[in-house]
Tab-separated table of C-alpha atoms and ligand atoms in Angstrom:
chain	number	residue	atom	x	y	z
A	4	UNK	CA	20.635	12.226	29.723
A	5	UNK	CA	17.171	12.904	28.860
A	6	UNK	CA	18.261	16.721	27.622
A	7	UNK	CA	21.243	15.045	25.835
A	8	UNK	CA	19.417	13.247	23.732
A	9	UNK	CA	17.061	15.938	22.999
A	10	UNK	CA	19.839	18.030	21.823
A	11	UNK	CA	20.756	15.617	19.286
A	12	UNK	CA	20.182	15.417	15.529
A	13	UNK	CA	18.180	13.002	14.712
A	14	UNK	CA	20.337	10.397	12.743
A	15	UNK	CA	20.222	10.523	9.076
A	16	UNK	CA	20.285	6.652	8.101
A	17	UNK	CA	18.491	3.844	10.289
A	18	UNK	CA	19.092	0.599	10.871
A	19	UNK	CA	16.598	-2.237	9.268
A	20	UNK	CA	15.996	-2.556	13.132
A	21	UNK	CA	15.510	1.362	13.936
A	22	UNK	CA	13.190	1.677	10.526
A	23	UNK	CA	10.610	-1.415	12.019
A	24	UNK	CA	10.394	0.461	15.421
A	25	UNK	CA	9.866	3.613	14.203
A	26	UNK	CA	7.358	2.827	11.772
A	27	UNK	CA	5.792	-0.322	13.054
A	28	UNK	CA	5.908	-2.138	9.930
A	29	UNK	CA	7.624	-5.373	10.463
A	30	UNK	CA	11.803	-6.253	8.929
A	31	UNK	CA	10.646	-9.047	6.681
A	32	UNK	CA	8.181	-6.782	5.252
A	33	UNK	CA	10.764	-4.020	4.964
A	34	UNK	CA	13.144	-6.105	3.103
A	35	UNK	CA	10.115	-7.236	1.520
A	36	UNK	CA	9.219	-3.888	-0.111
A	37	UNK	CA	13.292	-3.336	-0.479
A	38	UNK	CA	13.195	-6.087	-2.866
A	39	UNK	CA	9.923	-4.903	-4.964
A	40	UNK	CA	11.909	-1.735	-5.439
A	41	UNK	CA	9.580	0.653	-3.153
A	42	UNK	CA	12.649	1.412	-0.959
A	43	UNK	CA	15.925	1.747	-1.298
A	44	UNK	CA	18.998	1.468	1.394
A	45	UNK	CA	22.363	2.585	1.410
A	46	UNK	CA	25.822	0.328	2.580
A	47	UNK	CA	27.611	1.529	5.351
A	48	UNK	CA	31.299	1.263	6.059
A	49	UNK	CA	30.441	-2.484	7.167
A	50	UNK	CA	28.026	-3.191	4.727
A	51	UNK	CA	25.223	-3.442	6.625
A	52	UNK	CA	21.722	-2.044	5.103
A	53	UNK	CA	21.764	1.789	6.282
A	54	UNK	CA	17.904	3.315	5.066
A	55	UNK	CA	17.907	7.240	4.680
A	56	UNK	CA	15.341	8.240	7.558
A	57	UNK	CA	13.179	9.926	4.460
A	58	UNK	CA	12.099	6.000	4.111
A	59	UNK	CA	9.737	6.348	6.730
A	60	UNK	CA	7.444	8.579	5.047
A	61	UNK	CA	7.590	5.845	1.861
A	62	UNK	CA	6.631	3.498	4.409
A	63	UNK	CA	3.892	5.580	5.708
A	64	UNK	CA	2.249	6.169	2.274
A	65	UNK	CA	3.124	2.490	1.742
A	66	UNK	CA	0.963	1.702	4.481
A	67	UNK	CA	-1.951	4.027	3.912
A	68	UNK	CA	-2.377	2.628	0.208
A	69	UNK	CA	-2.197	-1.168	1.526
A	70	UNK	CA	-4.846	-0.125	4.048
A	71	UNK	CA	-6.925	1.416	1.260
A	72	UNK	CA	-6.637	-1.971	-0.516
A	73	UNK	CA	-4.150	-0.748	-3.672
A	74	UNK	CA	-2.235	-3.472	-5.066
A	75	UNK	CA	1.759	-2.766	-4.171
A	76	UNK	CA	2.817	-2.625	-7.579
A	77	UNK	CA	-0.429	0.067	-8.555
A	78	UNK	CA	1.697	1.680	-5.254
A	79	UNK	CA	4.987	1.226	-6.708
A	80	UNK	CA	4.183	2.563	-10.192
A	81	UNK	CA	2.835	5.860	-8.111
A	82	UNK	CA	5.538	6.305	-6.144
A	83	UNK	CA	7.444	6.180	-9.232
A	84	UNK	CA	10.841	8.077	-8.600
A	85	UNK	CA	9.624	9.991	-5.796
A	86	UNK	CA	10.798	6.468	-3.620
A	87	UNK	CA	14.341	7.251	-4.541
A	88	UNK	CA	14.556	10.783	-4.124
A	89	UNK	CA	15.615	11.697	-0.682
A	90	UNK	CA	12.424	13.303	0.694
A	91	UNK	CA	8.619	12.601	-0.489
A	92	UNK	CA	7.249	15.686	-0.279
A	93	UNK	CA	3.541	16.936	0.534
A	94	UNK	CA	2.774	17.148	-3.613
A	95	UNK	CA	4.271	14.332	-4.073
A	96	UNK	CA	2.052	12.812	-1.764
A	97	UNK	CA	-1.006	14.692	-3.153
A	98	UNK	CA	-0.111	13.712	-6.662
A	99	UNK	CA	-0.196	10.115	-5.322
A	100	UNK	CA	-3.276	9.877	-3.551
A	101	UNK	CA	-5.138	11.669	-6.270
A	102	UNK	CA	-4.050	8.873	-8.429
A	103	UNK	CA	-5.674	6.418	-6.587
A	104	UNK	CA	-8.811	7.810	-5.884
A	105	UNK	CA	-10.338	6.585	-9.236
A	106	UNK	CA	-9.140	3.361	-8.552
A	107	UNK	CA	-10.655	3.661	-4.746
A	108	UNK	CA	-14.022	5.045	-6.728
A	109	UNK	CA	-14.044	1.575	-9.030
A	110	UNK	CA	-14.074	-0.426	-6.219
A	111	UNK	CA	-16.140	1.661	-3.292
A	112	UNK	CA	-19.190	1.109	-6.558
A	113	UNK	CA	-18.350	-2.269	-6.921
A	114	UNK	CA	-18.621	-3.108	-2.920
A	115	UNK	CA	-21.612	-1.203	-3.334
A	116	UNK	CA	-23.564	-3.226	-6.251
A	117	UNK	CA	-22.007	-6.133	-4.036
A	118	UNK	CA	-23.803	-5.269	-0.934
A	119	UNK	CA	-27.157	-4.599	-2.687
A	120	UNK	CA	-27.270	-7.704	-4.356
A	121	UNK	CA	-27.093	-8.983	-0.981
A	122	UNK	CA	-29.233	-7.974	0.610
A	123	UNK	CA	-31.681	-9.544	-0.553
A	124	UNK	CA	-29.385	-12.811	-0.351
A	125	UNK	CA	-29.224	-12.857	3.499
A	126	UNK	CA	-31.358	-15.049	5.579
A	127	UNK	CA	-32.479	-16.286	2.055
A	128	UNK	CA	-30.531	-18.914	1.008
A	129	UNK	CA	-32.189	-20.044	-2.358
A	130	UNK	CA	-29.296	-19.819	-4.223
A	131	UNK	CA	-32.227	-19.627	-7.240
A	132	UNK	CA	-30.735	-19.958	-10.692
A	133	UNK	CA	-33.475	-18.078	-11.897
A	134	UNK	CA	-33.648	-15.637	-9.942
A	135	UNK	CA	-30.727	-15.208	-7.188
A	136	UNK	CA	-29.040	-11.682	-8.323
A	137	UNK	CA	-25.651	-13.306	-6.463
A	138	UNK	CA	-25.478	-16.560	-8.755
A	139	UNK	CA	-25.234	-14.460	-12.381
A	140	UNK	CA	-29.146	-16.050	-13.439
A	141	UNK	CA	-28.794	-17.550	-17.018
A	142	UNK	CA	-25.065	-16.913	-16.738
A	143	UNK	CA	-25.929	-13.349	-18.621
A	144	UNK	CA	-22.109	-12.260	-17.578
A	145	UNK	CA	-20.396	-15.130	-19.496
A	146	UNK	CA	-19.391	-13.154	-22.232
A	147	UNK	CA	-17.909	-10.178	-20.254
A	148	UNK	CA	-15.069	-12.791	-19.594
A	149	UNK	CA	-13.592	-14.947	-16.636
A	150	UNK	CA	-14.482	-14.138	-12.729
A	151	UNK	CA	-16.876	-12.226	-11.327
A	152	UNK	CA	-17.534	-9.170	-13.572
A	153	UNK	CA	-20.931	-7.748	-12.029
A	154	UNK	CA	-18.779	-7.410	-8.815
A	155	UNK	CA	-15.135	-6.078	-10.021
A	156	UNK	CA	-16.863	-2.976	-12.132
A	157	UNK	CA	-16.642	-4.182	-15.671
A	158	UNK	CA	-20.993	-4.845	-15.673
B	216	FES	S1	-29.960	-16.628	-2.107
B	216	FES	FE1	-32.065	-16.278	-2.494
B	216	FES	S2	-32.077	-14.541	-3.780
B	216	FES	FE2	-29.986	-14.973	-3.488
């Protein structure tokens, strides 16, 4: 049995069920990225959801820019056509990631600023309005606009 199934192609179109084992990311969240248009499926005879096996590789490079903390549409727009096409390729992949690395940049400088303002913040716990880099002293960043600007990058 074992050399049967060895011997066999591996099958062009998976089941919903197939895709989540393979490539540990869960159904909902398959049908989840379905529906944001980041993967497509096919119908089958039945018409039950068939994905082309190239989906895994989407899914991978789904995953890896989730872990990296890119926003699924910022993923979406990179993917671009590439998520349709029937195989994502190694420069598609490198056009892709290089696309995200200023973004990745933005925010590794932001954590950064974050951190240093910090450290001076832990085990303090003045919360000084004068002086406190954490609490925006004088409210200097009010007119750089709404949230937190000296920690997103824009200060
Ligand atoms: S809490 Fe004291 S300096 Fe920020």
């Amino acid at each position: 049995l074992k050399n049967n199934q060895q011997n066999q192609a591996p099958e062009k179109f998976l089941t919903v069920g197939m895709l989540s084992r393979r490539s540990g990311v869960p159904v909902s969240a398959i049908h989840f990225y379905e529906r944001k248009g980041l993967i497509r499926s096919e119908r089958d005879a039945s018409n039950y959801r068939r994905f082309p096996r190239s989906v895994l590789r989407v899914l991978a490079v789904i995953r890896v820019g989730q872990g990296a903390g890119i926003r699924l549409e910022e993923i979406r727009e990179r993917l671009g056509d590439a998520a349709q096409s029937s195989t994502l390729t190694a420069s598609d992949w490198a056009r892709i990631s290089a696309g995200w690395e200023s973004d990745l940049n933005t925010r590794i400088a932001a954590l950064s600023r974050m951190r240093d303002r910090l450290t001076g913040c832990i085990g303090c716990g003045c919360l000084s309005m004068a002086s406190c880099p954490s609490i925006n002293p004088g409210d200097r960043a009010a007119g750089d606009g709404p949230g937190a600007p000296g920690l997103d990058g824009r200060v």
